[in-house]
PDB file of C-alpha atoms in Angstrom:
ATOM      1  CA  MET I   1      17.824 163.658  73.991  1.00 42.00           C
ATOM      2  CA  ARG I   2      18.978 161.367  76.795  1.00 49.00           C
ATOM      3  CA  ALA I   3      15.840 159.206  76.480  1.00 50.00           C
ATOM      4  CA  GLY I   4      16.296 159.005  72.743  1.00 54.00           C
ATOM      5  CA  ALA I   5      19.925 158.039  73.109  1.00 54.00           C
ATOM      6  CA  GLY I   6      18.959 155.337  75.619  1.00 51.00           C
ATOM      7  CA  LEU I   7      16.395 153.871  73.230  1.00 51.00           C
ATOM      8  CA  ALA I   8      18.913 153.924  70.426  1.00 53.00           C
ATOM      9  CA  LEU I   9      21.456 152.111  72.601  1.00 50.00           C
ATOM     10  CA  LEU I  10      18.857 149.513  73.620  1.00 48.00           C
ATOM     11  CA  ALA I  11      17.937 148.915  69.991  1.00 52.00           C
ATOM     12  CA  ALA I  12      21.593 148.464  69.126  1.00 51.00           C
ATOM     13  CA  LEU I  13      22.116 145.973  71.954  1.00 44.00           C
ATOM     14  CA  LEU I  14      18.998 143.866  71.340  1.00 43.00           C
ATOM     15  CA  PRO I  15      20.655 141.672  68.686  1.00 45.00           C
ATOM     16  CA  PHE I  16      23.467 140.867  71.134  1.00 41.00           C
ATOM     17  CA  PHE I  17      20.961 139.966  73.887  1.00 42.00           C
ATOM     18  CA  ALA I  18      19.056 137.773  71.442  1.00 44.00           C
ATOM     19  CA  GLN I  19      22.259 136.055  70.352  1.00 46.00           C
ATOM     20  CA  ALA I  20      23.215 135.386  73.986  1.00 54.00           C
ATOM     21  CA  GLN I  21      19.863 133.659  74.549  1.00 80.00           C
ATOM     22  CA  ALA I  22      19.934 131.649  71.323  1.00 94.00           C
ATOM     23  CA  TYR I  23      20.872 127.992  71.053  1.00 97.00           C
ATOM     24  CA  LYS I  24      24.202 126.919  69.576  1.00 98.00           C
ATOM     25  CA  TYR I  25      24.537 123.801  67.440  1.00 98.00           C
ATOM     26  CA  ILE I  26      27.886 122.213  66.549  1.00 98.00           C
ATOM     27  CA  ARG I  27      28.084 119.031  64.486  1.00 98.00           C
ATOM     28  CA  VAL I  28      30.776 116.711  63.175  1.00 98.00           C
ATOM     29  CA  GLY I  29      30.315 113.901  60.663  1.00 98.00           C
ATOM     30  CA  ASN I  30      27.742 113.759  57.910  1.00 97.00           C
ATOM     31  CA  ALA I  31      25.543 116.814  57.445  1.00 96.00           C
ATOM     32  CA  ALA I  32      22.340 114.830  56.815  1.00 97.00           C
ATOM     33  CA  ASP I  33      20.678 112.625  59.433  1.00 97.00           C
ATOM     34  CA  VAL I  34      20.367 108.920  58.717  1.00 97.00           C
ATOM     35  CA  PRO I  35      17.181 107.009  59.601  1.00 94.00           C
ATOM     36  CA  VAL I  36      17.819 104.134  62.022  1.00 97.00           C
ATOM     37  CA  LYS I  37      15.806 102.217  64.597  1.00 97.00           C
ATOM     38  CA  PRO I  38      17.512 102.813  67.964  1.00 98.00           C
ATOM     39  CA  ARG I  39      17.344 100.439  70.912  1.00 98.00           C
ATOM     40  CA  ALA I  40      16.342 101.769  74.318  1.00 98.00           C
ATOM     41  CA  GLY I  41      18.707 101.883  77.270  1.00 98.00           C
ATOM     42  CA  PHE I  42      19.859 104.345  79.913  1.00 98.00           C
ATOM     43  CA  ALA I  43      23.384 105.164  81.057  1.00 98.00           C
ATOM     44  CA  LEU I  44      23.448 106.610  84.582  1.00 98.00           C
ATOM     45  CA  MET I  45      26.936 108.097  84.964  1.00 98.00           C
ATOM     46  CA  GLY I  46      28.231 109.267  88.323  1.00 96.00           C
ATOM     47  CA  GLY I  47      30.396 112.104  87.053  1.00 94.00           C
ATOM     48  CA  GLY I  48      34.116 112.726  87.022  1.00 92.00           C
ATOM     49  CA  GLU I  49      36.230 111.432  84.166  1.00 91.00           C
ATOM     50  CA  ASP I  50      34.089 110.225  81.276  1.00 92.00           C
ATOM     51  CA  LEU I  51      33.621 106.486  81.025  1.00 95.00           C
ATOM     52  CA  ASP I  52      34.160 104.937  77.589  1.00 97.00           C
ATOM     53  CA  GLU I  53      32.048 101.877  78.370  1.00 97.00           C
ATOM     54  CA  ALA I  54      28.986 103.992  79.137  1.00 98.00           C
ATOM     55  CA  PHE I  55      29.267 105.934  75.894  1.00 98.00           C
ATOM     56  CA  ARG I  56      29.754 102.731  73.890  1.00 98.00           C
ATOM     57  CA  PHE I  57      26.560 101.421  75.519  1.00 98.00           C
ATOM     58  CA  LEU I  58      24.651 104.409  74.085  1.00 98.00           C
ATOM     59  CA  CYS I  59      26.453 104.276  70.734  1.00 98.00           C
ATOM     60  CA  ASP I  60      25.713 100.578  70.216  1.00 98.00           C
ATOM     61  CA  ARG I  61      22.023 101.289  70.702  1.00 98.00           C
ATOM     62  CA  ALA I  62      22.149 104.215  68.274  1.00 98.00           C
ATOM     63  CA  HIS I  63      22.894 101.732  65.450  1.00 97.00           C
ATOM     64  CA  GLY I  64      25.228 104.064  63.567  1.00 98.00           C
ATOM     65  CA  GLY I  65      22.832 107.007  63.702  1.00 98.00           C
ATOM     66  CA  ASP I  66      23.119 110.546  65.017  1.00 98.00           C
ATOM     67  CA  PHE I  67      24.342 111.160  68.571  1.00 98.00           C
ATOM     68  CA  LEU I  68      23.213 114.375  70.292  1.00 98.00           C
ATOM     69  CA  VAL I  69      24.734 115.983  73.392  1.00 98.00           C
ATOM     70  CA  LEU I  70      22.634 118.491  75.342  1.00 98.00           C
ATOM     71  CA  ARG I  71      23.924 121.137  77.716  1.00 98.00           C
ATOM     72  CA  SER I  72      22.984 124.606  78.945  1.00 97.00           C
ATOM     73  CA  HIS I  73      26.517 126.016  78.872  1.00 95.00           C
ATOM     74  CA  GLY I  74      29.935 124.908  77.701  1.00 95.00           C
ATOM     75  CA  ASP I  75      31.283 123.862  74.351  1.00 96.00           C
ATOM     76  CA  ASP I  76      31.470 120.958  71.927  1.00 97.00           C
ATOM     77  CA  ASP I  77      34.316 119.018  73.558  1.00 96.00           C
ATOM     78  CA  TYR I  78      32.206 115.834  73.605  1.00 98.00           C
ATOM     79  CA  ASN I  79      31.966 115.818  69.802  1.00 98.00           C
ATOM     80  CA  PRO I  80      35.528 114.678  69.008  1.00 98.00           C
ATOM     81  CA  PHE I  81      35.581 112.333  72.018  1.00 98.00           C
ATOM     82  CA  ILE I  82      32.432 110.455  70.955  1.00 98.00           C
ATOM     83  CA  ALA I  83      33.262 110.570  67.237  1.00 98.00           C
ATOM     84  CA  LYS I  84      36.617 108.911  67.921  1.00 97.00           C
ATOM     85  CA  LEU I  85      35.117 106.330  70.295  1.00 98.00           C
ATOM     86  CA  CYS I  86      32.112 105.258  68.198  1.00 97.00           C
ATOM     87  CA  THR I  87      31.110 104.601  64.601  1.00 97.00           C
ATOM     88  CA  LEU I  88      28.235 107.013  63.966  1.00 98.00           C
ATOM     89  CA  ASN I  89      26.702 109.047  61.170  1.00 98.00           C
ATOM     90  CA  SER I  90      27.233 112.235  63.184  1.00 98.00           C
ATOM     91  CA  VAL I  91      27.861 113.643  66.629  1.00 98.00           C
ATOM     92  CA  ALA I  92      26.441 117.023  67.581  1.00 98.00           C
ATOM     93  CA  THR I  93      26.221 119.245  70.633  1.00 98.00           C
ATOM     94  CA  ILE I  94      23.361 121.644  71.162  1.00 98.00           C
ATOM     95  CA  ILE I  95      23.748 124.292  73.871  1.00 98.00           C
ATOM     96  CA  ILE I  96      20.385 125.548  75.176  1.00 98.00           C
ATOM     97  CA  PRO I  97      21.070 128.439  77.587  1.00 98.00           C
ATOM     98  CA  SER I  98      17.576 129.851  78.163  1.00 97.00           C
ATOM     99  CA  ARG I  99      13.858 129.199  77.938  1.00 97.00           C
ATOM    100  CA  ALA I 100      13.826 131.312  74.793  1.00 97.00           C
ATOM    101  CA  ALA I 101      16.339 128.959  73.194  1.00 98.00           C
ATOM    102  CA  ALA I 102      14.358 125.932  74.405  1.00 98.00           C
ATOM    103  CA  ALA I 103      11.267 127.351  72.682  1.00 98.00           C
ATOM    104  CA  ASP I 104      12.986 127.525  69.293  1.00 97.00           C
ATOM    105  CA  PRO I 105      11.344 124.827  67.119  1.00 97.00           C
ATOM    106  CA  THR I 106      14.674 123.959  65.524  1.00 97.00           C
ATOM    107  CA  VAL I 107      15.976 122.691  68.864  1.00 98.00           C
ATOM    108  CA  ALA I 108      13.095 120.259  69.298  1.00 98.00           C
ATOM    109  CA  GLU I 109      13.585 119.158  65.693  1.00 98.00           C
ATOM    110  CA  LYS I 110      17.238 118.313  66.364  1.00 98.00           C
ATOM    111  CA  ILE I 111      16.223 116.214  69.366  1.00 98.00           C
ATOM    112  CA  ALA I 112      13.525 114.487  67.305  1.00 98.00           C
ATOM    113  CA  HIS I 113      16.144 113.291  64.795  1.00 97.00           C
ATOM    114  CA  ALA I 114      18.646 112.013  67.385  1.00 98.00           C
ATOM    115  CA  SER I 115      19.468 108.312  67.608  1.00 98.00           C
ATOM    116  CA  ALA I 116      21.055 108.669  71.069  1.00 98.00           C
ATOM    117  CA  ILE I 117      20.928 111.517  73.591  1.00 98.00           C
ATOM    118  CA  PHE I 118      23.404 112.418  76.309  1.00 98.00           C
ATOM    119  CA  ILE I 119      22.832 115.181  78.899  1.00 98.00           C
ATOM    120  CA  ALA I 120      26.172 116.586  80.002  1.00 98.00           C
ATOM    121  CA  GLY I 121      27.213 117.677  83.460  1.00 95.00           C
ATOM    122  CA  GLY I 122      26.761 121.226  84.626  1.00 93.00           C
ATOM    123  CA  ASP I 123      23.907 122.617  86.696  1.00 93.00           C
ATOM    124  CA  GLN I 124      20.705 120.595  86.925  1.00 95.00           C
ATOM    125  CA  GLY I 125      18.966 123.702  88.260  1.00 94.00           C
ATOM    126  CA  GLU I 126      19.541 125.323  84.880  1.00 96.00           C
ATOM    127  CA  TYR I 127      18.190 122.273  83.065  1.00 97.00           C
ATOM    128  CA  ILE I 128      14.986 122.493  85.068  1.00 97.00           C
ATOM    129  CA  ARG I 129      14.755 126.276  84.906  1.00 96.00           C
ATOM    130  CA  PHE I 130      15.543 126.514  81.185  1.00 97.00           C
ATOM    131  CA  TRP I 131      14.029 123.311  79.757  1.00 98.00           C
ATOM    132  CA  LYS I 132      11.164 122.032  81.910  1.00 98.00           C
ATOM    133  CA  GLY I 133       7.754 122.667  80.347  1.00 98.00           C
ATOM    134  CA  THR I 134       9.243 123.704  76.985  1.00 98.00           C
ATOM    135  CA  PRO I 135       9.338 122.005  73.572  1.00 98.00           C
ATOM    136  CA  VAL I 136      12.741 120.617  74.588  1.00 98.00           C
ATOM    137  CA  ASN I 137      11.064 118.809  77.485  1.00 98.00           C
ATOM    138  CA  ASP I 138       8.370 117.437  75.170  1.00 98.00           C
ATOM    139  CA  ALA I 139      10.934 116.341  72.577  1.00 98.00           C
ATOM    140  CA  LEU I 140      13.005 114.501  75.190  1.00 98.00           C
ATOM    141  CA  ASN I 141       9.974 112.591  76.459  1.00 98.00           C
ATOM    142  CA  ASP I 142       8.977 111.783  72.887  1.00 98.00           C
ATOM    143  CA  ALA I 143      12.468 110.380  72.342  1.00 98.00           C
ATOM    144  CA  ILE I 144      12.145 108.214  75.455  1.00 98.00           C
ATOM    145  CA  ARG I 145       8.823 106.843  74.183  1.00 98.00           C
ATOM    146  CA  ARG I 146      10.425 106.060  70.780  1.00 97.00           C
ATOM    147  CA  GLY I 147      13.130 104.007  72.459  1.00 98.00           C
ATOM    148  CA  VAL I 148      16.010 106.422  71.904  1.00 98.00           C
ATOM    149  CA  PRO I 149      18.855 105.509  74.301  1.00 98.00           C
ATOM    150  CA  MET I 150      19.624 108.262  76.788  1.00 98.00           C
ATOM    151  CA  GLY I 151      22.312 108.956  79.338  1.00 98.00           C
ATOM    152  CA  GLY I 152      23.574 111.638  81.630  1.00 98.00           C
ATOM    153  CA  THR I 153      26.515 112.392  83.848  1.00 97.00           C
ATOM    154  CA  SER I 154      26.575 114.440  87.060  1.00 95.00           C
ATOM    155  CA  ALA I 155      23.836 117.073  86.544  1.00 95.00           C
ATOM    156  CA  GLY I 156      22.711 115.102  83.496  1.00 97.00           C
ATOM    157  CA  LEU I 157      22.081 112.055  85.689  1.00 97.00           C
ATOM    158  CA  ALA I 158      20.394 114.159  88.367  1.00 97.00           C
ATOM    159  CA  VAL I 159      17.531 114.987  85.973  1.00 98.00           C
ATOM    160  CA  LEU I 160      16.867 111.418  84.763  1.00 98.00           C
ATOM    161  CA  GLY I 161      14.851 110.291  87.777  1.00 98.00           C
ATOM    162  CA  GLN I 162      11.225 111.244  88.406  1.00 98.00           C
ATOM    163  CA  PHE I 163      12.325 113.255  91.447  1.00 98.00           C
ATOM    164  CA  ILE I 164      15.169 115.761  91.190  1.00 97.00           C
ATOM    165  CA  TYR I 165      17.433 117.700  93.485  1.00 96.00           C
ATOM    166  CA  THR I 166      17.573 120.938  91.514  1.00 93.00           C
ATOM    167  CA  SER I 167      20.451 122.679  93.355  1.00 84.00           C
ATOM    168  CA  LEU I 168      18.535 125.950  92.993  1.00 76.00           C
ATOM    169  CA  GLY I 169      19.443 126.933  96.547  1.00 71.00           C
ATOM    170  CA  ASP I 170      23.169 126.536  95.944  1.00 75.00           C
ATOM    171  CA  LYS I 171      25.448 129.552  95.745  1.00 70.00           C
ATOM    172  CA  PRO I 172      28.252 129.714  93.166  1.00 68.00           C
ATOM    173  CA  ASP I 173      30.885 129.539  95.910  1.00 67.00           C
ATOM    174  CA  GLU I 174      29.328 126.470  97.617  1.00 71.00           C
ATOM    175  CA  PRO I 175      28.033 124.139  94.892  1.00 76.00           C
ATOM    176  CA  ASN I 176      28.380 120.884  96.839  1.00 85.00           C
ATOM    177  CA  LEU I 177      25.613 120.178  99.323  1.00 90.00           C
ATOM    178  CA  ASP I 178      27.274 117.511 101.476  1.00 91.00           C
ATOM    179  CA  GLY I 179      25.428 114.990 103.591  1.00 93.00           C
ATOM    180  CA  ARG I 180      26.223 116.546 106.953  1.00 94.00           C
ATOM    181  CA  THR I 181      24.778 119.907 105.863  1.00 94.00           C
ATOM    182  CA  ALA I 182      21.650 118.303 104.431  1.00 95.00           C
ATOM    183  CA  MET I 183      20.958 116.179 107.506  1.00 97.00           C
ATOM    184  CA  ALA I 184      21.377 119.174 109.826  1.00 97.00           C
ATOM    185  CA  ASP I 185      18.110 120.629 108.466  1.00 97.00           C
ATOM    186  CA  PRO I 186      16.095 118.570 105.954  1.00 96.00           C
ATOM    187  CA  PHE I 187      14.117 121.685 105.022  1.00 95.00           C
ATOM    188  CA  GLY I 188      17.182 123.921 104.724  1.00 94.00           C
ATOM    189  CA  PRO I 189      17.208 126.597 102.011  1.00 92.00           C
ATOM    190  CA  ARG I 190      19.628 124.631  99.827  1.00 92.00           C
ATOM    191  CA  ILE I 191      17.385 121.563  99.574  1.00 94.00           C
ATOM    192  CA  ALA I 192      15.220 122.215  96.538  1.00 93.00           C
ATOM    193  CA  LEU I 193      13.334 119.205  95.145  1.00 96.00           C
ATOM    194  CA  ASP I 194      11.300 118.962  91.955  1.00 96.00           C
ATOM    195  CA  HIS I 195       9.667 116.229  89.903  1.00 96.00           C
ATOM    196  CA  GLY I 196       8.130 115.416  86.554  1.00 94.00           C
ATOM    197  CA  PHE I 197      10.789 116.528  84.063  1.00 98.00           C
ATOM    198  CA  LEU I 198      11.601 113.272  82.236  1.00 98.00           C
ATOM    199  CA  ASP I 199       9.285 110.272  82.167  1.00 98.00           C
ATOM    200  CA  ILE I 200      11.488 107.176  82.191  1.00 98.00           C
ATOM    201  CA  SER I 201       9.243 104.370  83.382  1.00 98.00           C
ATOM    202  CA  LEU I 202      12.097 102.448  85.024  1.00 98.00           C
ATOM    203  CA  LEU I 203      13.010 105.539  87.056  1.00 98.00           C
ATOM    204  CA  ARG I 204       9.539 106.480  88.255  1.00 98.00           C
ATOM    205  CA  GLY I 205       9.590 106.744  92.010  1.00 97.00           C
ATOM    206  CA  VAL I 206      13.372 107.249  91.940  1.00 98.00           C
ATOM    207  CA  ILE I 207      15.704 110.119  92.791  1.00 98.00           C
ATOM    208  CA  THR I 208      19.343 109.886  91.695  1.00 98.00           C
ATOM    209  CA  ASP I 209      22.560 111.373  93.026  1.00 96.00           C
ATOM    210  CA  THR I 210      26.128 111.571  91.744  1.00 94.00           C
ATOM    211  CA  HIS I 211      29.801 112.027  92.747  1.00 93.00           C
ATOM    212  CA  PHE I 212      28.589 109.916  95.607  1.00 91.00           C
ATOM    213  CA  ALA I 213      31.498 108.885  97.806  1.00 88.00           C
ATOM    214  CA  THR I 214      33.932 111.585  96.680  1.00 88.00           C
ATOM    215  CA  ARG I 215      31.615 114.392  97.795  1.00 90.00           C
ATOM    216  CA  SER I 216      30.094 112.649 100.854  1.00 89.00           C
ATOM    217  CA  ARG I 217      26.562 112.596  99.478  1.00 93.00           C
ATOM    218  CA  MET I 218      24.991 109.576 101.157  1.00 96.00           C
ATOM    219  CA  GLY I 219      23.578 111.787 103.898  1.00 96.00           C
ATOM    220  CA  ARG I 220      21.943 114.116 101.459  1.00 96.00           C
ATOM    221  CA  LEU I 221      20.353 111.250  99.516  1.00 98.00           C
ATOM    222  CA  LEU I 222      18.964 109.926 102.803  1.00 98.00           C
ATOM    223  CA  THR I 223      17.647 113.432 103.504  1.00 98.00           C
ATOM    224  CA  PHE I 224      16.017 113.718 100.078  1.00 97.00           C
ATOM    225  CA  LEU I 225      14.336 110.345 100.584  1.00 98.00           C
ATOM    226  CA  ALA I 226      13.136 111.282 104.060  1.00 97.00           C
ATOM    227  CA  ARG I 227      11.636 114.506 102.712  1.00 96.00           C
ATOM    228  CA  LEU I 228       9.930 112.828  99.778  1.00 96.00           C
ATOM    229  CA  ASN I 229       8.590 109.818 101.653  1.00 95.00           C
ATOM    230  CA  TYR I 230       7.489 111.860 104.652  1.00 89.00           C
ATOM    231  CA  ASP I 231       5.427 113.900 102.174  1.00 82.00           C
ATOM    232  CA  GLY I 232       3.570 110.741 101.156  1.00 84.00           C
ATOM    233  CA  ASN I 233       5.517 109.570  98.125  1.00 88.00           C
ATOM    234  CA  ALA I 234       7.106 106.144  97.704  1.00 94.00           C
ATOM    235  CA  VAL I 235      10.569 107.019  96.455  1.00 98.00           C
ATOM    236  CA  ARG I 236      13.808 105.057  96.274  1.00 98.00           C
ATOM    237  CA  GLY I 237      17.295 106.378  95.618  1.00 98.00           C
ATOM    238  CA  ILE I 238      20.185 105.510  93.328  1.00 98.00           C
ATOM    239  CA  GLY I 239      23.585 106.977  94.142  1.00 97.00           C
ATOM    240  CA  VAL I 240      26.456 106.514  91.681  1.00 97.00           C
ATOM    241  CA  GLU I 241      30.124 107.061  92.446  1.00 96.00           C
ATOM    242  CA  GLN I 242      32.465 109.022  90.216  1.00 95.00           C
ATOM    243  CA  ARG I 243      33.866 107.106  87.247  1.00 95.00           C
ATOM    244  CA  ALA I 244      31.111 104.517  87.621  1.00 97.00           C
ATOM    245  CA  ALA I 245      27.884 104.055  85.712  1.00 98.00           C
ATOM    246  CA  VAL I 246      24.717 101.997  85.881  1.00 98.00           C
ATOM    247  CA  LEU I 247      23.854 100.680  82.423  1.00 98.00           C
ATOM    248  CA  LEU I 248      20.122 100.039  82.476  1.00 98.00           C
ATOM    249  CA  ASN I 249      18.201  97.878  80.016  1.00 98.00           C
ATOM    250  CA  PRO I 250      14.472  98.227  79.216  1.00 98.00           C
ATOM    251  CA  ASP I 251      13.662  95.031  81.141  1.00 98.00           C
ATOM    252  CA  GLY I 252      15.040  96.568  84.341  1.00 98.00           C
ATOM    253  CA  SER I 253      18.294  94.628  84.399  1.00 98.00           C
ATOM    254  CA  ALA I 254      21.409  96.691  84.918  1.00 98.00           C
ATOM    255  CA  THR I 255      25.152  96.343  85.200  1.00 98.00           C
ATOM    256  CA  VAL I 256      27.467  98.621  87.161  1.00 98.00           C
ATOM    257  CA  VAL I 257      30.615  99.455  85.182  1.00 98.00           C
ATOM    258  CA  GLY I 258      33.709 101.561  85.691  1.00 97.00           C
ATOM    259  CA  HIS I 259      35.741 102.173  88.815  1.00 93.00           C
ATOM    260  CA  GLY I 260      33.248 102.541  91.638  1.00 94.00           C
ATOM    261  CA  ALA I 261      29.951 101.348  93.016  1.00 97.00           C
ATOM    262  CA  ALA I 262      26.276 102.212  92.859  1.00 98.00           C
ATOM    263  CA  TYR I 263      24.021 102.373  95.909  1.00 97.00           C
ATOM    264  CA  PHE I 264      20.359 101.366  95.704  1.00 98.00           C
ATOM    265  CA  VAL I 265      18.552 102.782  98.724  1.00 98.00           C
ATOM    266  CA  ASP I 266      15.023 101.907  99.855  1.00 98.00           C
ATOM    267  CA  PRO I 267      13.359 103.693 102.792  1.00 97.00           C
ATOM    268  CA  ALA I 268      10.202 101.581 102.743  1.00 95.00           C
ATOM    269  CA  GLY I 269       8.994 101.246 106.311  1.00 90.00           C
ATOM    270  CA  ALA I 270      11.239 104.028 107.596  1.00 95.00           C
ATOM    271  CA  SER I 271       9.922 106.645 109.982  1.00 95.00           C
ATOM    272  CA  GLY I 272      11.173 109.438 112.171  1.00 96.00           C
ATOM    273  CA  THR I 273      11.385 113.190 112.614  1.00 93.00           C
ATOM    274  CA  VAL I 274      11.541 115.331 109.471  1.00 96.00           C
ATOM    275  CA  MET I 275      11.118 118.923 110.595  1.00 96.00           C
ATOM    276  CA  GLN I 276      12.349 122.302 109.485  1.00 95.00           C
ATOM    277  CA  GLY I 277      15.243 123.535 111.595  1.00 96.00           C
ATOM    278  CA  LYS I 278      15.714 120.164 113.313  1.00 97.00           C
ATOM    279  CA  PRO I 279      18.425 117.571 112.528  1.00 98.00           C
ATOM    280  CA  LEU I 280      17.089 114.595 110.643  1.00 98.00           C
ATOM    281  CA  THR I 281      16.116 111.453 112.542  1.00 98.00           C
ATOM    282  CA  TYR I 282      14.828 108.834 110.113  1.00 97.00           C
ATOM    283  CA  GLY I 283      15.258 105.189 109.169  1.00 97.00           C
ATOM    284  CA  PRO I 284      15.972 102.447 108.658  1.00 97.00           C
ATOM    285  CA  TYR I 285      17.039 102.583 105.015  1.00 97.00           C
ATOM    286  CA  ALA I 286      17.836  99.308 103.243  1.00 97.00           C
ATOM    287  CA  VAL I 287      21.006  99.779 101.176  1.00 97.00           C
ATOM    288  CA  GLN I 288      22.355  97.528  98.433  1.00 98.00           C
ATOM    289  CA  LYS I 289      25.867  98.470  97.336  1.00 97.00           C
ATOM    290  CA  THR I 290      26.651  97.018  93.917  1.00 98.00           C
ATOM    291  CA  ALA I 291      30.268  97.059  92.788  1.00 97.00           C
ATOM    292  CA  ALA I 292      31.529  97.440  89.223  1.00 97.00           C
ATOM    293  CA  GLY I 293      31.074  94.259  87.221  1.00 97.00           C
ATOM    294  CA  HIS I 294      27.978  93.198  89.152  1.00 98.00           C
ATOM    295  CA  ALA I 295      24.293  93.251  88.295  1.00 98.00           C
ATOM    296  CA  PHE I 296      21.147  94.795  89.733  1.00 98.00           C
ATOM    297  CA  ASN I 297      17.512  94.844  88.636  1.00 98.00           C
ATOM    298  CA  VAL I 298      15.516  98.009  89.301  1.00 98.00           C
ATOM    299  CA  LYS I 299      12.173  96.259  88.759  1.00 98.00           C
ATOM    300  CA  THR I 300      12.780  93.674  91.475  1.00 98.00           C
ATOM    301  CA  TRP I 301      15.085  96.087  93.371  1.00 98.00           C
ATOM    302  CA  SER I 302      17.564  93.321  94.041  1.00 98.00           C
ATOM    303  CA  GLY I 303      20.933  92.249  92.761  1.00 97.00           C
ATOM    304  CA  ASP I 304      24.448  91.078  93.435  1.00 97.00           C
ATOM    305  CA  ALA I 305      25.098  93.504  96.265  1.00 96.00           C
ATOM    306  CA  THR I 306      26.399  94.062  99.754  1.00 96.00           C
ATOM    307  CA  ARG I 307      23.337  94.616 101.924  1.00 96.00           C
ATOM    308  CA  TYR I 308      23.125  96.681 105.086  1.00 96.00           C
ATOM    309  CA  THR I 309      20.892  99.249 106.720  1.00 97.00           C
ATOM    310  CA  LEU I 310      21.448 102.879 107.601  1.00 97.00           C
ATOM    311  CA  SER I 311      19.601 105.060 110.078  1.00 97.00           C
ATOM    312  CA  VAL I 312      19.959 108.759 110.810  1.00 97.00           C
ATOM    313  CA  ALA I 313      19.787 109.951 114.422  1.00 97.00           C
ATOM    314  CA  ASN I 314      20.024 113.682 115.116  1.00 97.00           C
ATOM    315  CA  GLY I 315      21.788 114.319 111.825  1.00 96.00           C
ATOM    316  CA  ALA I 316      24.328 111.478 112.093  1.00 95.00           C
ATOM    317  CA  ILE I 317      24.340 108.205 110.145  1.00 96.00           C
ATOM    318  CA  ARG I 318      24.456 104.829 111.883  1.00 95.00           C
ATOM    319  CA  SER I 319      25.307 101.727 109.850  1.00 95.00           C
ATOM    320  CA  THR I 320      24.894  98.007 110.432  1.00 93.00           C
ATOM    321  CA  GLN I 321      28.021  97.316 108.384  1.00 85.00           C
ATOM    322  CA  ALA I 322      30.891  95.697 110.235  1.00 72.00           C
ATOM    323  CA  GLY I 323      33.050  98.501 111.550  1.00 66.00           C
ATOM    324  CA  GLY I 324      30.368 101.042 110.659  1.00 57.00           C
ATOM    325  CA  ALA I 325      30.804 102.853 107.355  1.00 58.00           C
ATOM    326  CA  VAL I 326      31.603 106.536 107.595  1.00 52.00           C
ATOM    327  CA  TYR I 327      29.768 108.890 105.213  1.00 59.00           C
TER     328      TYR I 327
END
């Protein structure tokens, strides 16, 4: 009797479990998609308060088509914001909270019809865990190849580069891995790195980071680069401050907009000690800090920037900047 009752209860709960794993799609504007020819471009947003200029960059390249927001949790609060800011056929949010949802063919179909795609903030570990290697992943890379403009903020930016800090080692009560913690042990349990989710040619060999100055993340970007390059890769880093964005064109030219700076970090020629349980000693890193309103080119890796070098010695950053920047 007890076994039978348990099976009956399980059968009754299965629809609720299925619903919890299903995608959710919320749309405003016209119900039918409109065919347009989008123009490629990438908006790398550093997080914090949303930046109108970055969204207009994506909207302009959508040519009045259908704007799609992707997230693993949350709601549709971007829909009215974007619909008010831009002239579009529609704005929709699709919430994809599981691998089961990412395998639903309707989700990939929605992505295939998008004229611009924006990956919201949240948890990049979930994006990798839920979406990598699924039809959602394939549909996003197809969109990139078609020239669909794409952007992301915070966690959404973290997954745009070839290499990704997944945050899978983070605990709910300590989500920010600061630079000091990362440099104390470059192989610490919270430093989880992945690669090969999105294939944006301009961001191959790049790892990105966000909320840069506000959350003291220079040290962790230097740690990520030391780990990746010590392993034999040739990886550069882009760190973007809150309320700033790097607006990247297909030819590699970019402009920093908003209320902060972007940091373009190159460890080519750096060397040192990258060992588990030992503080990081590695450098030098060539840094180019590009302020809002100034330009940078990711193909030539040069721009209108303040240039200096950083080195890490026993888990502490040393700078050649006058006065020595503190991170």
